[in-house]
Coordinates of C-alpha atoms and ligand atoms in Angstrom, one line a residue:
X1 CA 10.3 13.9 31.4
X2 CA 9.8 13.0 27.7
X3 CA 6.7 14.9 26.0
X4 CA 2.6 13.0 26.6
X5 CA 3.0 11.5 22.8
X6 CA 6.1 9.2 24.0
X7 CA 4.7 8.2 26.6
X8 CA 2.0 7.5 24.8
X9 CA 4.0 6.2 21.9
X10 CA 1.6 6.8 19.3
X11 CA 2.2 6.3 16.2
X12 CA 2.2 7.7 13.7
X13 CA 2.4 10.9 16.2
X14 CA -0.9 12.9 16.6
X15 CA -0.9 16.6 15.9
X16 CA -2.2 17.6 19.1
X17 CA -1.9 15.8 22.3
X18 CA -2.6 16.6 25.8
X19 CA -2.6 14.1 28.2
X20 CA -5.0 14.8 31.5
X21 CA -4.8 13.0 34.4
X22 CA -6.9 9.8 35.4
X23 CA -8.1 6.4 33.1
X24 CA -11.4 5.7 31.2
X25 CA -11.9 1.7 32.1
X26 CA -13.2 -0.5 29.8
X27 CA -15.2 -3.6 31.3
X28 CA -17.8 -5.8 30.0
X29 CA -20.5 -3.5 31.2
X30 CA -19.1 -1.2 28.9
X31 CA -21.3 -0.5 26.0
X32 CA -20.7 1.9 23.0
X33 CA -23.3 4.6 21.6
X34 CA -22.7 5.1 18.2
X35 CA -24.8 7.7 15.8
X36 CA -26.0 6.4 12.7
X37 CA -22.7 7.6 10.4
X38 CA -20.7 5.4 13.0
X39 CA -21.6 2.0 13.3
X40 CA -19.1 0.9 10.7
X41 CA -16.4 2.4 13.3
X42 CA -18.2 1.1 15.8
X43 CA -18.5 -2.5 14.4
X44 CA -14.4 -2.3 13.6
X45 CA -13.7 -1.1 16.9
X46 CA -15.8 -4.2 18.7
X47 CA -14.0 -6.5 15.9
X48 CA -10.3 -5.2 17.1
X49 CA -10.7 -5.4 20.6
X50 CA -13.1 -8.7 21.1
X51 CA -10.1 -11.3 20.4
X52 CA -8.2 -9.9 22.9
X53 CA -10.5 -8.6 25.7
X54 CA -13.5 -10.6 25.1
X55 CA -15.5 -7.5 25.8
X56 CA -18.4 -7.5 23.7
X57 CA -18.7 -3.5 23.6
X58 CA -22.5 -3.9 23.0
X59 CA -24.7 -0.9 21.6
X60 CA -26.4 1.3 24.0
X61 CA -28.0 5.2 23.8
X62 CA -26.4 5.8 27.4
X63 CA -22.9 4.2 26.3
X64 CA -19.9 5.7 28.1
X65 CA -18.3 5.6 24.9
X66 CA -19.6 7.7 22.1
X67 CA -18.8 7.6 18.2
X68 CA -20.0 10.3 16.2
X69 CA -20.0 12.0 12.8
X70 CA -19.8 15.9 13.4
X71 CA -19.7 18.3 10.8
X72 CA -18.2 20.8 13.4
X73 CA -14.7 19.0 12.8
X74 CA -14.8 19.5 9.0
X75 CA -11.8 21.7 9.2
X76 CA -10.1 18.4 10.3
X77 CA -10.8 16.8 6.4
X78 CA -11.8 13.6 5.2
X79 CA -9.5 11.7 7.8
X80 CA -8.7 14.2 10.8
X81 CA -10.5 13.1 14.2
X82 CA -10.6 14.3 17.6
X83 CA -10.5 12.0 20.7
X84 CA -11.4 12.5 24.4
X85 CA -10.6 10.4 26.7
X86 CA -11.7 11.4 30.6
X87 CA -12.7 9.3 33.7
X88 CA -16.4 8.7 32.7
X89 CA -17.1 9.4 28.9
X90 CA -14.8 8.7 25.7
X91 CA -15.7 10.4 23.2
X92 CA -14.3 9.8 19.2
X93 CA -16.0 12.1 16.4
X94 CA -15.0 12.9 12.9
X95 CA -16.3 14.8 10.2
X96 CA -15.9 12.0 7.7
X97 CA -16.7 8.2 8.7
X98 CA -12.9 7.6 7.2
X99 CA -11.9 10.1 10.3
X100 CA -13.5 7.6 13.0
X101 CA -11.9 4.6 11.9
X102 CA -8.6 5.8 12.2
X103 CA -9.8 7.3 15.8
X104 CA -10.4 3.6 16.2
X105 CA -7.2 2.9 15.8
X106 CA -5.5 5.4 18.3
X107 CA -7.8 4.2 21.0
X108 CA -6.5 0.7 20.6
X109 CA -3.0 2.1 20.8
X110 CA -3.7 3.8 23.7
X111 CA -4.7 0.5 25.5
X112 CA -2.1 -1.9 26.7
X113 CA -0.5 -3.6 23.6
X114 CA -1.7 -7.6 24.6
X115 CA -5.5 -6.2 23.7
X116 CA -4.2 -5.7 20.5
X117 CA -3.8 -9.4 19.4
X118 CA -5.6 -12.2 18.4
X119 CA -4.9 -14.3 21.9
X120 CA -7.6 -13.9 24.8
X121 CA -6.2 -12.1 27.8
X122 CA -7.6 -12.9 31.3
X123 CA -8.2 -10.0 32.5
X124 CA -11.8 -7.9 32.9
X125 CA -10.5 -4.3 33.2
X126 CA -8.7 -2.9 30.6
X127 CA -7.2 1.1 30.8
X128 CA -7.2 3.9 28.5
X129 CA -5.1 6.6 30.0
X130 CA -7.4 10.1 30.1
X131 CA -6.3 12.4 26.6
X132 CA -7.2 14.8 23.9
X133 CA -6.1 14.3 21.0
X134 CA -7.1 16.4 17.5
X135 CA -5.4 14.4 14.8
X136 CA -5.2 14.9 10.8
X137 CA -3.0 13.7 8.0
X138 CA -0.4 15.5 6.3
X139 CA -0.8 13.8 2.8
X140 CA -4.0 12.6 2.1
X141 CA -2.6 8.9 0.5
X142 CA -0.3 6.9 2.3
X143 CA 0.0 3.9 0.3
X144 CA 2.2 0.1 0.3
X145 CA 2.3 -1.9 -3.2
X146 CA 3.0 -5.5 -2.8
X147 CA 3.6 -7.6 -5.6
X148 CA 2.2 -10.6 -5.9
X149 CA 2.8 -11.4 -8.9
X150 CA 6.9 -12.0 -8.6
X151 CA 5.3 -14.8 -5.7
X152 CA 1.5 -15.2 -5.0
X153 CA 0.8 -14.6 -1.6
X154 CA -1.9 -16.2 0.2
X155 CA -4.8 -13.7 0.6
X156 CA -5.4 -14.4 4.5
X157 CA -1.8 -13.0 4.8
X158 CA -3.3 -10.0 2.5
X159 CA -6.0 -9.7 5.5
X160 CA -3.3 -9.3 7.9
X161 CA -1.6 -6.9 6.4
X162 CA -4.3 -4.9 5.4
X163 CA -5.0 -4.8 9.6
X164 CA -1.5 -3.8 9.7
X165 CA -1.5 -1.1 7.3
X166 CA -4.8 0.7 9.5
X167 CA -3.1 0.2 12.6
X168 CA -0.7 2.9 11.1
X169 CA -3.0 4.7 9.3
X170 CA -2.0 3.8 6.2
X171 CA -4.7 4.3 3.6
X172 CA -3.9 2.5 0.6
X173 CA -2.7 -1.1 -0.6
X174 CA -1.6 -1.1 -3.7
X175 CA -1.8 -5.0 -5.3
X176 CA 0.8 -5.4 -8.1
X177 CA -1.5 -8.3 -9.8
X178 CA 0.5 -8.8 -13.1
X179 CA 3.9 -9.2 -13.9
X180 CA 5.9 -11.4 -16.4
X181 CA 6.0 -13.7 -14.3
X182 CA 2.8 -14.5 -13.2
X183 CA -1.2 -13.5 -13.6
X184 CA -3.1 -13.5 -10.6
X185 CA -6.0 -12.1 -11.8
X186 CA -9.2 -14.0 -13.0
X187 CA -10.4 -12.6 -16.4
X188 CA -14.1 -13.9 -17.6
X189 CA -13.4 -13.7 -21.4
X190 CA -9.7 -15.0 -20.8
X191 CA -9.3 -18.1 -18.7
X192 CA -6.3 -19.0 -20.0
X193 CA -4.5 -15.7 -18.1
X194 CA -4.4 -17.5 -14.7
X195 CA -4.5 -21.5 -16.2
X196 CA -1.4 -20.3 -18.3
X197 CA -0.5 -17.2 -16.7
X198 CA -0.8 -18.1 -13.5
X199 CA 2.0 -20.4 -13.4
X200 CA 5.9 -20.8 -14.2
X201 CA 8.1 -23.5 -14.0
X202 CA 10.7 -22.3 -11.8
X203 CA 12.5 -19.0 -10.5
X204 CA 15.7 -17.8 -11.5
X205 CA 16.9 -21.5 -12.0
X206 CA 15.4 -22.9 -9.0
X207 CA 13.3 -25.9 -10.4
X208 CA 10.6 -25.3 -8.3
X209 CA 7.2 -24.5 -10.2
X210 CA 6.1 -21.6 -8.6
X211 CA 1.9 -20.8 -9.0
X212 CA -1.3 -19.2 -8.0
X213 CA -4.2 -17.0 -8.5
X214 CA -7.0 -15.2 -6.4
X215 CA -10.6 -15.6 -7.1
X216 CA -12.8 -12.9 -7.5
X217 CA -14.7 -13.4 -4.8
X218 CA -11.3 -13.7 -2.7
X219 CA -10.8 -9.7 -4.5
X220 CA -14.0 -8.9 -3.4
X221 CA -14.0 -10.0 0.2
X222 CA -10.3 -8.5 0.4
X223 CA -11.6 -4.9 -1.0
X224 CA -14.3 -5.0 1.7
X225 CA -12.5 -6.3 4.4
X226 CA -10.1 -2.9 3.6
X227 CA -13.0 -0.8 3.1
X228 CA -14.1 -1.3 6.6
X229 CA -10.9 -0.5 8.2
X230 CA -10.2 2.6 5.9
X231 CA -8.0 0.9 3.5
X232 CA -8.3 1.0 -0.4
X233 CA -7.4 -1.6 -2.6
X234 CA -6.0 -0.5 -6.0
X235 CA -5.4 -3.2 -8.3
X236 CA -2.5 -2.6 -10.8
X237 CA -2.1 -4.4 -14.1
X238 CA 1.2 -4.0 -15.9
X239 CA 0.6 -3.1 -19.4
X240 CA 2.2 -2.5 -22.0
X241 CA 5.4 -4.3 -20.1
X242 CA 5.9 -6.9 -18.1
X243 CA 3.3 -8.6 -19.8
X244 CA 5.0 -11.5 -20.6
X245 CA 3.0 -14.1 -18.0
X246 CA -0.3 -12.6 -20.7
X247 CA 1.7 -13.6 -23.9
X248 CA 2.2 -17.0 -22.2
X249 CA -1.5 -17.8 -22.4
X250 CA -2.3 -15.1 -25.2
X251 CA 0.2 -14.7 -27.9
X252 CA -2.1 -13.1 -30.3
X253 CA -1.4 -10.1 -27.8
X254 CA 2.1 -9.8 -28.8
X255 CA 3.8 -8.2 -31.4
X256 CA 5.1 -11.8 -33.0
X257 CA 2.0 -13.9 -32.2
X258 CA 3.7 -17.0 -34.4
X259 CA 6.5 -17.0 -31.4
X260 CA 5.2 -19.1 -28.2
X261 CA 6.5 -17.5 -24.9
X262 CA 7.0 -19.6 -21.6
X263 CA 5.7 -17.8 -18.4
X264 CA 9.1 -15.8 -17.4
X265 CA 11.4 -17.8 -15.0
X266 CA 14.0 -15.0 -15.1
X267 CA 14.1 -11.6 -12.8
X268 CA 14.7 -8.5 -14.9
X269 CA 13.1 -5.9 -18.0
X270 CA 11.5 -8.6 -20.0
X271 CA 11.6 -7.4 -23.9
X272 CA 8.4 -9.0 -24.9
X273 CA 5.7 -6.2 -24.6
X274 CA 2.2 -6.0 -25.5
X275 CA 1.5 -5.4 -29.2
X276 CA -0.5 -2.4 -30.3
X277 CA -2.8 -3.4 -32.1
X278 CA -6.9 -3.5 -32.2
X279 CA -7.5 -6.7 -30.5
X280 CA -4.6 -6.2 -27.7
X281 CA -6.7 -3.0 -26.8
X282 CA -9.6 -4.5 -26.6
X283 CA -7.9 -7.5 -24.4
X284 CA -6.7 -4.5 -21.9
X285 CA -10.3 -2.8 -21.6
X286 CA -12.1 -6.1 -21.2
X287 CA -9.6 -6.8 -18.4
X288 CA -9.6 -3.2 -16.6
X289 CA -13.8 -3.7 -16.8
X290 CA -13.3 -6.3 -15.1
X291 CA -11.0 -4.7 -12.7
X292 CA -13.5 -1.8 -12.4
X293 CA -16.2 -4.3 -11.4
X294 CA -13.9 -5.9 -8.6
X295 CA -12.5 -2.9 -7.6
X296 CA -14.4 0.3 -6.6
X297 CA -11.5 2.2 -6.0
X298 CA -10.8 5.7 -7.7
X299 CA -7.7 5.1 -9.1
X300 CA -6.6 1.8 -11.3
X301 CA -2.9 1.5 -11.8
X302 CA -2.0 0.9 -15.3
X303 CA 1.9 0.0 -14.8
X304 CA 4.0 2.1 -17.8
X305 CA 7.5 0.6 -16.7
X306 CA 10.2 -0.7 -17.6
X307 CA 8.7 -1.4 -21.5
X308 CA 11.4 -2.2 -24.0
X309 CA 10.6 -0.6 -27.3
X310 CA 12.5 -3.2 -29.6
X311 CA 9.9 -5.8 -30.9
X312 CA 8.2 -2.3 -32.0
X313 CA 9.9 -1.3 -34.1
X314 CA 9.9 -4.9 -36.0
X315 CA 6.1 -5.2 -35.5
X316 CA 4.3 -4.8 -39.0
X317 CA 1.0 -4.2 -36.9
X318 CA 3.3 -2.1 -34.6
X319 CA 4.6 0.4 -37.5
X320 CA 1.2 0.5 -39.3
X321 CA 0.1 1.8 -35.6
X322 CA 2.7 4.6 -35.8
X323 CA 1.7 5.6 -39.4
X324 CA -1.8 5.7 -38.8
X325 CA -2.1 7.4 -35.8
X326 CA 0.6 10.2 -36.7
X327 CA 3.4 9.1 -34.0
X328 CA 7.1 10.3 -34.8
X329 CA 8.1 6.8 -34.4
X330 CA 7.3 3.4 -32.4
X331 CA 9.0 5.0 -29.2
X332 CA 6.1 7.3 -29.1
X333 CA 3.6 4.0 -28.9
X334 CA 4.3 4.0 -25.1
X335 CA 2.7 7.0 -24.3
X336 CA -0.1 6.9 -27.1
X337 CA -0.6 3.1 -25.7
X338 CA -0.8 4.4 -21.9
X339 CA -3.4 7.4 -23.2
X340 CA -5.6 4.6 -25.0
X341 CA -6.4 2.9 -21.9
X342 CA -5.8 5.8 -19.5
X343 CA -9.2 7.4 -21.5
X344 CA -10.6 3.9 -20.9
X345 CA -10.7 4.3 -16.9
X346 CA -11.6 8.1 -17.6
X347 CA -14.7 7.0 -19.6
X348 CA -16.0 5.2 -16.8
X349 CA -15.3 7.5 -14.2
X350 CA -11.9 6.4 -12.9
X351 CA -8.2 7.4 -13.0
X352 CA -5.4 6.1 -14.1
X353 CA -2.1 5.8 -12.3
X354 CA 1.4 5.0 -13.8
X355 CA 4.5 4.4 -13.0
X356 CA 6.9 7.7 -14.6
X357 CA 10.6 7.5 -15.3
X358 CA 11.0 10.4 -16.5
X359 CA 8.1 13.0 -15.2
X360 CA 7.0 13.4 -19.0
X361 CA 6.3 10.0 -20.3
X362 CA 2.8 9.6 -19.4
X363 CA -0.5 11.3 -20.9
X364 CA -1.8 14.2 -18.8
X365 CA -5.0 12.4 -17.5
X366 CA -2.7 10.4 -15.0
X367 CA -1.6 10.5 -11.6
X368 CA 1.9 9.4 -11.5
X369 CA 4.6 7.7 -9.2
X370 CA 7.6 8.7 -10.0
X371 CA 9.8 5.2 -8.9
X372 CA 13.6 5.7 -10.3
X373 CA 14.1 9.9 -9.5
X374 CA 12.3 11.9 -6.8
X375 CA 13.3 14.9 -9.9
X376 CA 11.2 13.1 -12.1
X377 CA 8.0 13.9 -9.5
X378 CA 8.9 17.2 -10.0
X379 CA 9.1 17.5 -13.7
X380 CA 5.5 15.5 -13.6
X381 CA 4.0 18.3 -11.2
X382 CA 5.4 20.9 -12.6
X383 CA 3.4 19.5 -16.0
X384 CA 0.2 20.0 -13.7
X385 CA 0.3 15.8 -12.5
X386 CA -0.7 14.6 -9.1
X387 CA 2.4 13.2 -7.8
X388 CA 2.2 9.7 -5.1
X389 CA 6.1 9.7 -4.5
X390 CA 7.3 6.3 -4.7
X391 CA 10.8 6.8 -5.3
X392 CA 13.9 3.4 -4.8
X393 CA 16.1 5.5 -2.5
X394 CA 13.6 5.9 0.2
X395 CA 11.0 3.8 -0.8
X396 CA 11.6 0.4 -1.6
X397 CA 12.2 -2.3 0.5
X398 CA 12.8 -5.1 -1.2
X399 CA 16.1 -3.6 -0.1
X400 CA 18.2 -4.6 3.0
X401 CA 17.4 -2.7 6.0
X402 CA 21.1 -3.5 7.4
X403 CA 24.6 -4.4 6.0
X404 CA 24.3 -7.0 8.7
X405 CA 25.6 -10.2 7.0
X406 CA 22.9 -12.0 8.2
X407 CA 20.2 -10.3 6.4
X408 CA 17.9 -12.6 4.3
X409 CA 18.8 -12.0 0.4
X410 CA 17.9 -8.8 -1.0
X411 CA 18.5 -6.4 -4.1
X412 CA 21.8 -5.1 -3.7
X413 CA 21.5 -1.6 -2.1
X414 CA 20.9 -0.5 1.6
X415 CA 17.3 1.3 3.0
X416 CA 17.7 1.7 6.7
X417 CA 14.6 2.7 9.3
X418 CA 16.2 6.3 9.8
X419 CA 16.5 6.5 5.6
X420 CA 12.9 5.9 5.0
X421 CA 12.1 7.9 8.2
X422 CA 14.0 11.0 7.6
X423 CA 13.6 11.0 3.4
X424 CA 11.4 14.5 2.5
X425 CA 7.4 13.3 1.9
X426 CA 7.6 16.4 -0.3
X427 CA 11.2 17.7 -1.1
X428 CA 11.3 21.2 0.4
X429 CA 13.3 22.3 -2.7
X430 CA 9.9 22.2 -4.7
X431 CA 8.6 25.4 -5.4
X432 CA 4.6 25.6 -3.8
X433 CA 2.7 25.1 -6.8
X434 CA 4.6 21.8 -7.4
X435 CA 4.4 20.5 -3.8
X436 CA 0.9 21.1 -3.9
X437 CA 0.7 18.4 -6.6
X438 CA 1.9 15.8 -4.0
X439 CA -0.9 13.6 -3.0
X440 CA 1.1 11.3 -1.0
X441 CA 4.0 8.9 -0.4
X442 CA 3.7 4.7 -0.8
X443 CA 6.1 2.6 0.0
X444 CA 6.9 -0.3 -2.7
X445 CA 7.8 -4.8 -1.7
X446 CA 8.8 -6.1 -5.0
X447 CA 8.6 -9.9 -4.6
X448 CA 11.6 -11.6 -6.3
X449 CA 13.8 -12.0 -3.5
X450 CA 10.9 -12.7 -0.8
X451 CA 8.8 -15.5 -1.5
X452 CA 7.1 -16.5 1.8
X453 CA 5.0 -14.0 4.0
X454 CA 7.8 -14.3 6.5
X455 CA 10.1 -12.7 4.0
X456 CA 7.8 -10.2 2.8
X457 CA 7.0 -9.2 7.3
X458 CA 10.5 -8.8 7.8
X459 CA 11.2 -6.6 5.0
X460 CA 8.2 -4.1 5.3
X461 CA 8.4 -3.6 9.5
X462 CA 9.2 -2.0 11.0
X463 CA 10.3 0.4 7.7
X464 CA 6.3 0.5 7.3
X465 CA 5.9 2.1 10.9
X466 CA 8.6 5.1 9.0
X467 CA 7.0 5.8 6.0
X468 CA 3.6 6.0 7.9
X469 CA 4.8 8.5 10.2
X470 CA 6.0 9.9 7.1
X471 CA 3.1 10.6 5.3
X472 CA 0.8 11.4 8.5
X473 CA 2.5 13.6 10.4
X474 CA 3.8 17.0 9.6
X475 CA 6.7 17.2 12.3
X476 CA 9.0 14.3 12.4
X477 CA 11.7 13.8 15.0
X478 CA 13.9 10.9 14.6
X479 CA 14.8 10.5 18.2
X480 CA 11.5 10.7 19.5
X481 CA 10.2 8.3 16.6
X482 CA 12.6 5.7 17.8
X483 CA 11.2 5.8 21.2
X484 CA 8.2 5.5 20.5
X485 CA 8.7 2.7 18.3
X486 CA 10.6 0.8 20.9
X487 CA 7.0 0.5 23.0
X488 CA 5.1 0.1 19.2
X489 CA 7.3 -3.0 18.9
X490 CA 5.1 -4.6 21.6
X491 CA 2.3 -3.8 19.9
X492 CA 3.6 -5.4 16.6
X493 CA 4.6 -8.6 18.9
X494 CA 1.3 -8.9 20.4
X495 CA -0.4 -8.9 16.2
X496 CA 2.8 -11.5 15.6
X497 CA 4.4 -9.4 13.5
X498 CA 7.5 -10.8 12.0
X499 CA 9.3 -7.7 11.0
X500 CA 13.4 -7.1 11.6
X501 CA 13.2 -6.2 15.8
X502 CA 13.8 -3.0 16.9
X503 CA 14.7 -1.6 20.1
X504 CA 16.2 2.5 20.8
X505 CA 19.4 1.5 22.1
X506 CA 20.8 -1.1 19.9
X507 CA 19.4 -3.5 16.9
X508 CA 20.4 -7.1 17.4
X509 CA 21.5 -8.9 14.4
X510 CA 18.9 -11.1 12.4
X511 CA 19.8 -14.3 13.4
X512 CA 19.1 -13.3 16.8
X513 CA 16.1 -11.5 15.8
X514 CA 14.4 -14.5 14.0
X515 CA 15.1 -17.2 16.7
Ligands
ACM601 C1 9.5 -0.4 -11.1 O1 10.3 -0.6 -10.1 N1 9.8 -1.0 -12.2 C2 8.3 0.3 -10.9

């Protein structure tokens, strides 16, 4: 008989389950008791399960099912739960209210996977099989980045993924806003970003203009919608690379303001960078107030990539820089750029992340993700930086998940389910003091060769489901993983999720898979 948590098929996989005998049934006398710290749980739990059931869940002090905050499960942190299910009560506490909505979340796993959709089910008695569960994350940020920038995405589809990211209990949503090829971003002081920036006239020579921005009340409603299911929004804006789309509309940013750029229509390392001088910094700290205001989240991502150095060291404005502020030479302008708006965000109480390449390039005040080297996480920790491991091999999937000829178009490179399932959250070759310097994992979906939500589903599922169980659960089994997924699938179908399918025994090809 397999172990209670496949038969369960939760996922990501509890710490601790034991599965007792009997079912809690929910019907539409049902009514929920929820202590003051729980009525957001409470609220998200009725939200889930009312599209589906049609059960109202309505409040009630003598509810059979009882949220809670209890300071008794502190030892479970910020996130961990514990969850009983028996015959007559269920009842879900947490220390922290971020711990109950995540409880929310197993619950409707444990129900059958049609309540899980958006389509009403006829049917007026719905069971939870009878369970105790205690439940905590191993890393306390388990993030996705998708860029909008490469192709805007509509921000409905940003709703349903953020669903789909707590359904996993995945904490953060990372929104790559800024690129060279597009702005999506509305700056007060700058309107021009998203009239210019906003827009290019085709893709990689396809002739089809390619646009959009979000508003920021769209950001707003987006960041709360998140908040309530236990996601974060952080916003990143690419600076002082792949700033091209900002040149566009402001080339008084650059480092050769006479010289008019287009929006980017190529894929690549742009070589036109921000320039560093007074008024460019000025541009980057009106736009990250901005940011702050839309975005209450800790930590602002501030980009750091891919930034050629070359107009630099041609820029009068750019050498004067390195003179006056001691630098060895305009290479050293990245990292004394990245410091002058890192202390920005620090000023106001916030924290900058970047991306590294090399574990050394960014001032000490960030928090980095290491993207090209998992090494280069090491080097950074080892300098005393908080490490979110974010590196191509196992973490990007903007790469094929199969050699399958019929894959849709990708980068050119292989990341498999089993890959991102079985890549270390924290290499075990890290001495302690580094590991302890990991704060999680996030999985990256560049946009260049995925331009429709389609694309971008297929791509991150059911690889999303891996790097989940990645960063919540401390003991991973690949063979038990795929079993459970094989049951998770029907939960994905039932939330019309149109990731690559999956099944234990065999994975059809994608032409079948899309029909
Ligand atoms: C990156 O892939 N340039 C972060």
């Amino acid at each position: 008989m397999p172990p209670p948590h496949q038969q369960l098929a939760l996922l990501p996989r509890p710490t601790r389950v034991s599965r007792r005998s009997g079912h809690f049934v929910l019907d539409p006398h049902t009514r929920v008791h929820a202590d003051s710290g729980a009525q957001e749980a409470a609220d998200l739990l009725r939200a889930l399960l009312r599209p589906a059931t049609g059960l109202s869940l309505g409040p009630s002090p003598d509810g059979r099912i009882v949220l809670a905050l209890d300071p008794a499960l502190s030892g479970l942190g910020e996130e961990g739960y514990g969850l009983t299910v028996g015959p007559d009560a269920l009842l879900l506490r947490a220390a922290r209210p971020a711990g109950l909505l995540h409880g929310v979340q197993t619950i409707r796993q444990l129900l059958p996977p049609a309540a899980l959709g958006s389509a009403p089910v006829r049917r007026t008695r719905w069971e939870l099989p009878c369970v105790q569960i205690t439940d905590t994350p191993r890393l306390a940020r388990r993030g996705f980045m998708i860029d909008v920038a490469r192709h805007f995405q509509p921000v409905e589809w940003l709703h349903h993924l953020t669903d789909l990211l707590a359904l996993h209990k995945l904490n953060v949503l990372q929104l790559h806003l800024t690129d060279d090829q597009g702005w999506r971003l509305p700056v007060a002081d700058y309107p021009l970003l998203t009239e210019i920036g906003g827009h290019r006239a085709e893709s990689a020579g396809d002739g089809v203009p390619h646009g959009g921005s979000y508003t920021t009340e769209e950001l707003r409603a987006l960041v709360a919608y998140a908040a309530a299911r236990g996601v974060t929004v952080v916003p990143e804006i690419e600076m002082p690379g792949h700033a091209r789309a900002a040149l566009a509309a402001y080339p008084e940013l650059g480092n050769h303001p006479s010289v008019r750029h287009e929006v980017w229509t190529r894929w690549g390392v742009c070589e036109n960078v921000f320039g560093v001088h007074d008024a460019t910094l000025d541009f980057c700290r009106t736009v990250l107030d901005e940011v702050m205001d839309a975005f209450p989240s800790r930590y602002v991502h501030l980009g750091g990539d891919e930034c050629p150095k070359a107009e630099w060291y041609t820029s009068p404005s750019a050498l004067e820089r390195v003179r006056e502020a001691g630098l060895p030479g305009p290479e050293a302008l990245h990292t004394w750029f990245m410091g002058q708006v890192g202390d920005h965000l620090v000023e106001h109480g916030r924290h900058p992340l970047g991306w590294t390449e090399s574990g050394e390039d960014l001032p000490e005040s960030f928090t980095v993700l290491p993207w090209r080297d998992a090494d280069h996480g090491h080097v950074a920790a080892r300098r005393g930086h908080d490490v979110i491991m974010a590196p191509y091999r196992t973490s990007y999937f903007d790469y094929p998940q199969s050699d399958h000829p019929a894959e849709p178009p990708g980068q050119p490179g292989l990341l498999t389910l089993r890959d991102v399932y079985e890549a270390e959250a924290v290499p075990t070759s890290w001495e302690a003091p580094a590991a302890r310097h990991v704060l999680g994992v996030q999985a990256q979906l560049w946009s260049e060769y995925a331009p429709t939500p389609a694309h971008l589903e297929y791509l991150a599922f059911p690889r999303l489901t891996a790097l989940a169980e990645r960063g919540w659960s401390a003991r991973r089994d690949w063979d038990g993983f795929a079993l459970r997924l094989d049951h998770h699938q029907e939960r994905l179908d039932a939330l019309g999720v149109r990731g690559r399918r999956w099944t234990a025994t065999a994975t059809p090809p994608p032409g079948e898979e899309t029909a």
